[in-house]
């Protein structure tokens, strides 16, 4: 079975989206999730940091929360990244618009981070779903139904921590975790 693919998007792909990418993987592994059932990747709408490592402050937050930063290289968002993703999580509403302009067919599976976290709080997946892929697809469909065509709220966005103090990065990482933890639990429920 194919892995459930999550694309994390921000502006430069050096702060918010890499933290989200690596924290989701760490959360899944902490729950005993099978790494082969989940593919998490990221990209930036700006693209000017392509090939660069994760921002040092972002890396500190990932490491402090049990994730790894090994092998990370920023990249520019391309249509093919969206095409191959079952769920697209963006830092801002503007980035949702960017993704949907690039690939209109991705609208139902593209959310702002906080929006997705808010919408999945009350989702109860049916029993009998086999593996992370089926659970993930069902979760995205349920979140899209729960959104009912309503736009994300400004409070759903992740502030850009670039150039700010470690405490700012820590707050943003906590906000990311507020979505990655329940997402990981939905994909890899306790037996």
CSV table of C-alpha atoms in Angstrom, one decimal, residues 4-189:
chain,number,residue,atom,x,y,z
A,4,UNK,CA,0.1,8.6,3.1
A,5,UNK,CA,1.9,11.7,1.8
A,6,UNK,CA,1.8,15.0,3.6
A,7,UNK,CA,3.3,18.2,2.0
A,8,UNK,CA,4.2,21.0,4.4
A,9,UNK,CA,4.4,24.5,2.8
A,10,UNK,CA,5.7,27.9,4.0
A,11,UNK,CA,7.5,30.8,2.3
A,12,UNK,CA,11.2,29.8,2.4
A,13,UNK,CA,11.1,26.2,3.5
A,14,UNK,CA,13.7,26.8,6.1
A,15,UNK,CA,11.6,27.4,9.3
A,16,UNK,CA,7.9,26.5,9.6
A,17,UNK,CA,7.5,23.8,7.0
A,18,UNK,CA,10.7,21.9,8.0
A,19,UNK,CA,9.7,22.0,11.6
A,20,UNK,CA,6.3,20.6,10.7
A,21,UNK,CA,7.8,18.0,8.4
A,22,UNK,CA,10.2,16.7,11.0
A,23,UNK,CA,7.9,17.0,14.0
A,24,UNK,CA,5.1,15.0,12.2
A,25,UNK,CA,7.6,12.2,11.5
A,26,UNK,CA,8.9,12.3,15.1
A,27,UNK,CA,5.3,12.2,16.5
A,28,UNK,CA,4.5,9.2,14.2
A,29,UNK,CA,7.6,7.3,15.3
A,30,UNK,CA,6.9,8.0,18.9
A,31,UNK,CA,3.6,6.3,18.6
A,32,UNK,CA,5.2,3.3,17.0
A,33,UNK,CA,4.2,4.3,13.5
A,34,UNK,CA,5.7,2.5,10.5
A,35,UNK,CA,7.9,5.0,8.7
A,36,UNK,CA,7.1,3.2,5.4
A,37,UNK,CA,3.4,4.2,5.8
A,38,UNK,CA,4.1,7.9,5.9
A,39,UNK,CA,5.9,10.2,3.6
A,40,UNK,CA,6.3,13.8,4.8
A,41,UNK,CA,8.0,16.5,2.7
A,42,UNK,CA,8.1,20.2,2.4
A,43,UNK,CA,8.6,23.1,0.0
A,44,UNK,CA,8.5,26.9,0.0
A,45,UNK,CA,6.5,29.2,-2.2
A,46,UNK,CA,9.4,31.7,-2.5
A,47,UNK,CA,12.1,29.3,-3.5
A,48,UNK,CA,15.0,31.6,-2.8
A,49,UNK,CA,16.4,29.2,-0.1
A,50,UNK,CA,16.4,26.1,-2.3
A,51,UNK,CA,19.3,23.8,-1.4
A,52,UNK,CA,19.9,25.5,2.0
A,53,UNK,CA,19.7,23.7,5.3
A,54,UNK,CA,17.0,24.2,7.9
A,55,UNK,CA,17.3,27.5,9.9
A,56,UNK,CA,19.4,26.9,13.0
A,57,UNK,CA,16.7,28.0,15.4
A,58,UNK,CA,14.1,25.8,13.7
A,59,UNK,CA,16.6,22.9,13.9
A,60,UNK,CA,17.0,23.5,17.6
A,61,UNK,CA,13.2,23.2,18.1
A,62,UNK,CA,13.0,20.0,16.1
A,63,UNK,CA,15.9,18.4,18.0
A,64,UNK,CA,14.5,19.5,21.4
A,65,UNK,CA,11.2,17.7,20.5
A,66,UNK,CA,12.8,14.5,19.5
A,67,UNK,CA,13.1,15.0,15.7
A,68,UNK,CA,16.0,14.9,13.4
A,69,UNK,CA,17.4,17.5,11.0
A,70,UNK,CA,19.7,15.1,9.0
A,71,UNK,CA,19.7,15.5,5.3
A,72,UNK,CA,17.3,18.4,5.1
A,73,UNK,CA,17.5,20.7,2.1
A,74,UNK,CA,15.0,23.5,1.3
A,75,UNK,CA,13.2,23.4,-2.0
A,76,UNK,CA,10.9,25.5,-4.1
A,77,UNK,CA,7.3,24.4,-4.4
A,78,UNK,CA,6.4,22.7,-7.7
A,79,UNK,CA,3.1,21.4,-9.0
A,80,UNK,CA,4.5,17.9,-8.9
A,81,UNK,CA,4.9,18.2,-5.1
A,82,UNK,CA,1.2,19.0,-4.7
A,83,UNK,CA,0.2,16.3,-7.2
A,84,UNK,CA,1.9,13.6,-5.2
A,85,UNK,CA,0.4,14.6,-1.8
A,86,UNK,CA,-2.7,13.4,-0.1
A,87,UNK,CA,-2.7,16.3,2.4
A,88,UNK,CA,-1.1,19.8,1.9
A,89,UNK,CA,-0.6,21.9,5.1
A,90,UNK,CA,0.4,25.5,4.7
A,91,UNK,CA,1.6,28.1,7.2
A,92,UNK,CA,-0.7,30.8,5.9
A,93,UNK,CA,-4.0,31.4,4.1
A,94,UNK,CA,-2.0,33.1,1.3
A,95,UNK,CA,0.0,29.9,0.8
A,96,UNK,CA,-3.3,27.9,0.5
A,97,UNK,CA,-4.2,30.3,-2.3
A,98,UNK,CA,-0.8,29.8,-3.9
A,99,UNK,CA,-1.2,26.0,-3.8
A,100,UNK,CA,-4.7,26.1,-5.2
A,101,UNK,CA,-3.7,28.5,-8.0
A,102,UNK,CA,-1.0,26.1,-8.9
A,103,UNK,CA,-3.2,23.0,-8.7
A,104,UNK,CA,-7.0,23.8,-8.4
A,105,UNK,CA,-7.8,20.1,-7.9
A,106,UNK,CA,-5.9,20.2,-4.6
A,107,UNK,CA,-8.4,22.6,-2.9
A,108,UNK,CA,-10.2,19.8,-1.0
A,109,UNK,CA,-6.9,18.5,0.5
A,110,UNK,CA,-5.1,21.8,1.2
A,111,UNK,CA,-5.5,23.4,4.7
A,112,UNK,CA,-3.8,26.0,6.9
A,113,UNK,CA,-2.0,24.2,9.8
A,114,UNK,CA,-4.2,25.5,12.6
A,115,UNK,CA,-7.3,25.0,10.5
A,116,UNK,CA,-6.6,21.4,9.9
A,117,UNK,CA,-5.8,20.8,13.6
A,118,UNK,CA,-9.0,22.6,14.6
A,119,UNK,CA,-11.2,20.6,12.1
A,120,UNK,CA,-9.8,17.2,13.0
A,121,UNK,CA,-10.4,17.6,16.8
A,122,UNK,CA,-13.8,16.1,16.6
A,123,UNK,CA,-13.4,13.7,13.7
A,124,UNK,CA,-14.0,10.0,14.6
A,125,UNK,CA,-12.7,7.7,11.9
A,126,UNK,CA,-14.7,4.5,11.2
A,127,UNK,CA,-13.3,1.2,12.4
A,128,UNK,CA,-11.7,-1.2,9.9
A,129,UNK,CA,-9.5,1.3,8.0
A,130,UNK,CA,-6.4,-0.6,7.1
A,131,UNK,CA,-3.2,1.4,7.5
A,132,UNK,CA,-2.1,5.0,7.6
A,133,UNK,CA,-3.1,5.7,4.0
A,134,UNK,CA,-6.7,4.8,4.4
A,135,UNK,CA,-7.0,6.6,7.7
A,136,UNK,CA,-5.3,9.7,6.3
A,137,UNK,CA,-7.5,9.9,3.3
A,138,UNK,CA,-10.6,9.5,5.4
A,139,UNK,CA,-9.3,12.1,7.8
A,140,UNK,CA,-8.7,14.6,5.0
A,141,UNK,CA,-12.2,14.0,3.5
A,142,UNK,CA,-13.8,14.4,7.0
A,143,UNK,CA,-11.9,17.7,7.6
A,144,UNK,CA,-12.9,19.0,4.2
A,145,UNK,CA,-16.6,18.2,5.0
A,146,UNK,CA,-16.3,19.8,8.4
A,147,UNK,CA,-14.8,23.0,6.8
A,148,UNK,CA,-18.0,23.2,4.7
A,149,UNK,CA,-16.5,25.7,2.3
A,150,UNK,CA,-15.7,28.2,5.1
A,151,UNK,CA,-12.3,29.9,4.7
A,152,UNK,CA,-9.5,29.5,7.3
A,153,UNK,CA,-9.3,32.0,10.1
A,154,UNK,CA,-6.3,34.3,10.5
A,155,UNK,CA,-5.8,32.6,13.9
A,156,UNK,CA,-5.2,29.4,12.1
A,157,UNK,CA,-2.0,30.7,10.6
A,158,UNK,CA,1.6,30.1,11.8
A,159,UNK,CA,3.5,33.3,12.3
A,160,UNK,CA,6.8,33.5,10.5
A,161,UNK,CA,9.6,33.1,13.1
A,162,UNK,CA,12.5,33.9,10.8
A,163,UNK,CA,14.9,36.3,12.4
A,164,UNK,CA,13.2,36.2,15.7
A,165,UNK,CA,14.2,34.9,19.2
A,166,UNK,CA,14.2,31.3,20.2
A,167,UNK,CA,11.1,31.8,22.3
A,168,UNK,CA,9.2,32.8,19.2
A,169,UNK,CA,10.4,29.7,17.4
A,170,UNK,CA,9.3,27.6,20.4
A,171,UNK,CA,5.8,29.1,20.3
A,172,UNK,CA,5.5,28.3,16.6
A,173,UNK,CA,6.8,24.8,17.1
A,174,UNK,CA,4.2,24.3,19.9
A,175,UNK,CA,1.5,25.5,17.4
A,176,UNK,CA,2.7,23.1,14.8
A,177,UNK,CA,2.7,20.3,17.4
A,178,UNK,CA,-1.0,21.1,18.2
A,179,UNK,CA,-1.7,19.8,14.7
A,180,UNK,CA,1.0,17.1,14.1
A,181,UNK,CA,0.3,15.2,17.3
A,182,UNK,CA,-3.4,14.6,16.6
A,183,UNK,CA,-2.7,13.9,13.0
A,184,UNK,CA,-0.1,11.3,14.0
A,185,UNK,CA,-2.5,9.7,16.5
A,186,UNK,CA,-5.2,9.5,13.7
A,187,UNK,CA,-2.7,7.8,11.3
A,188,UNK,CA,-1.2,5.5,13.9
A,189,UNK,CA,-3.9,4.8,16.6
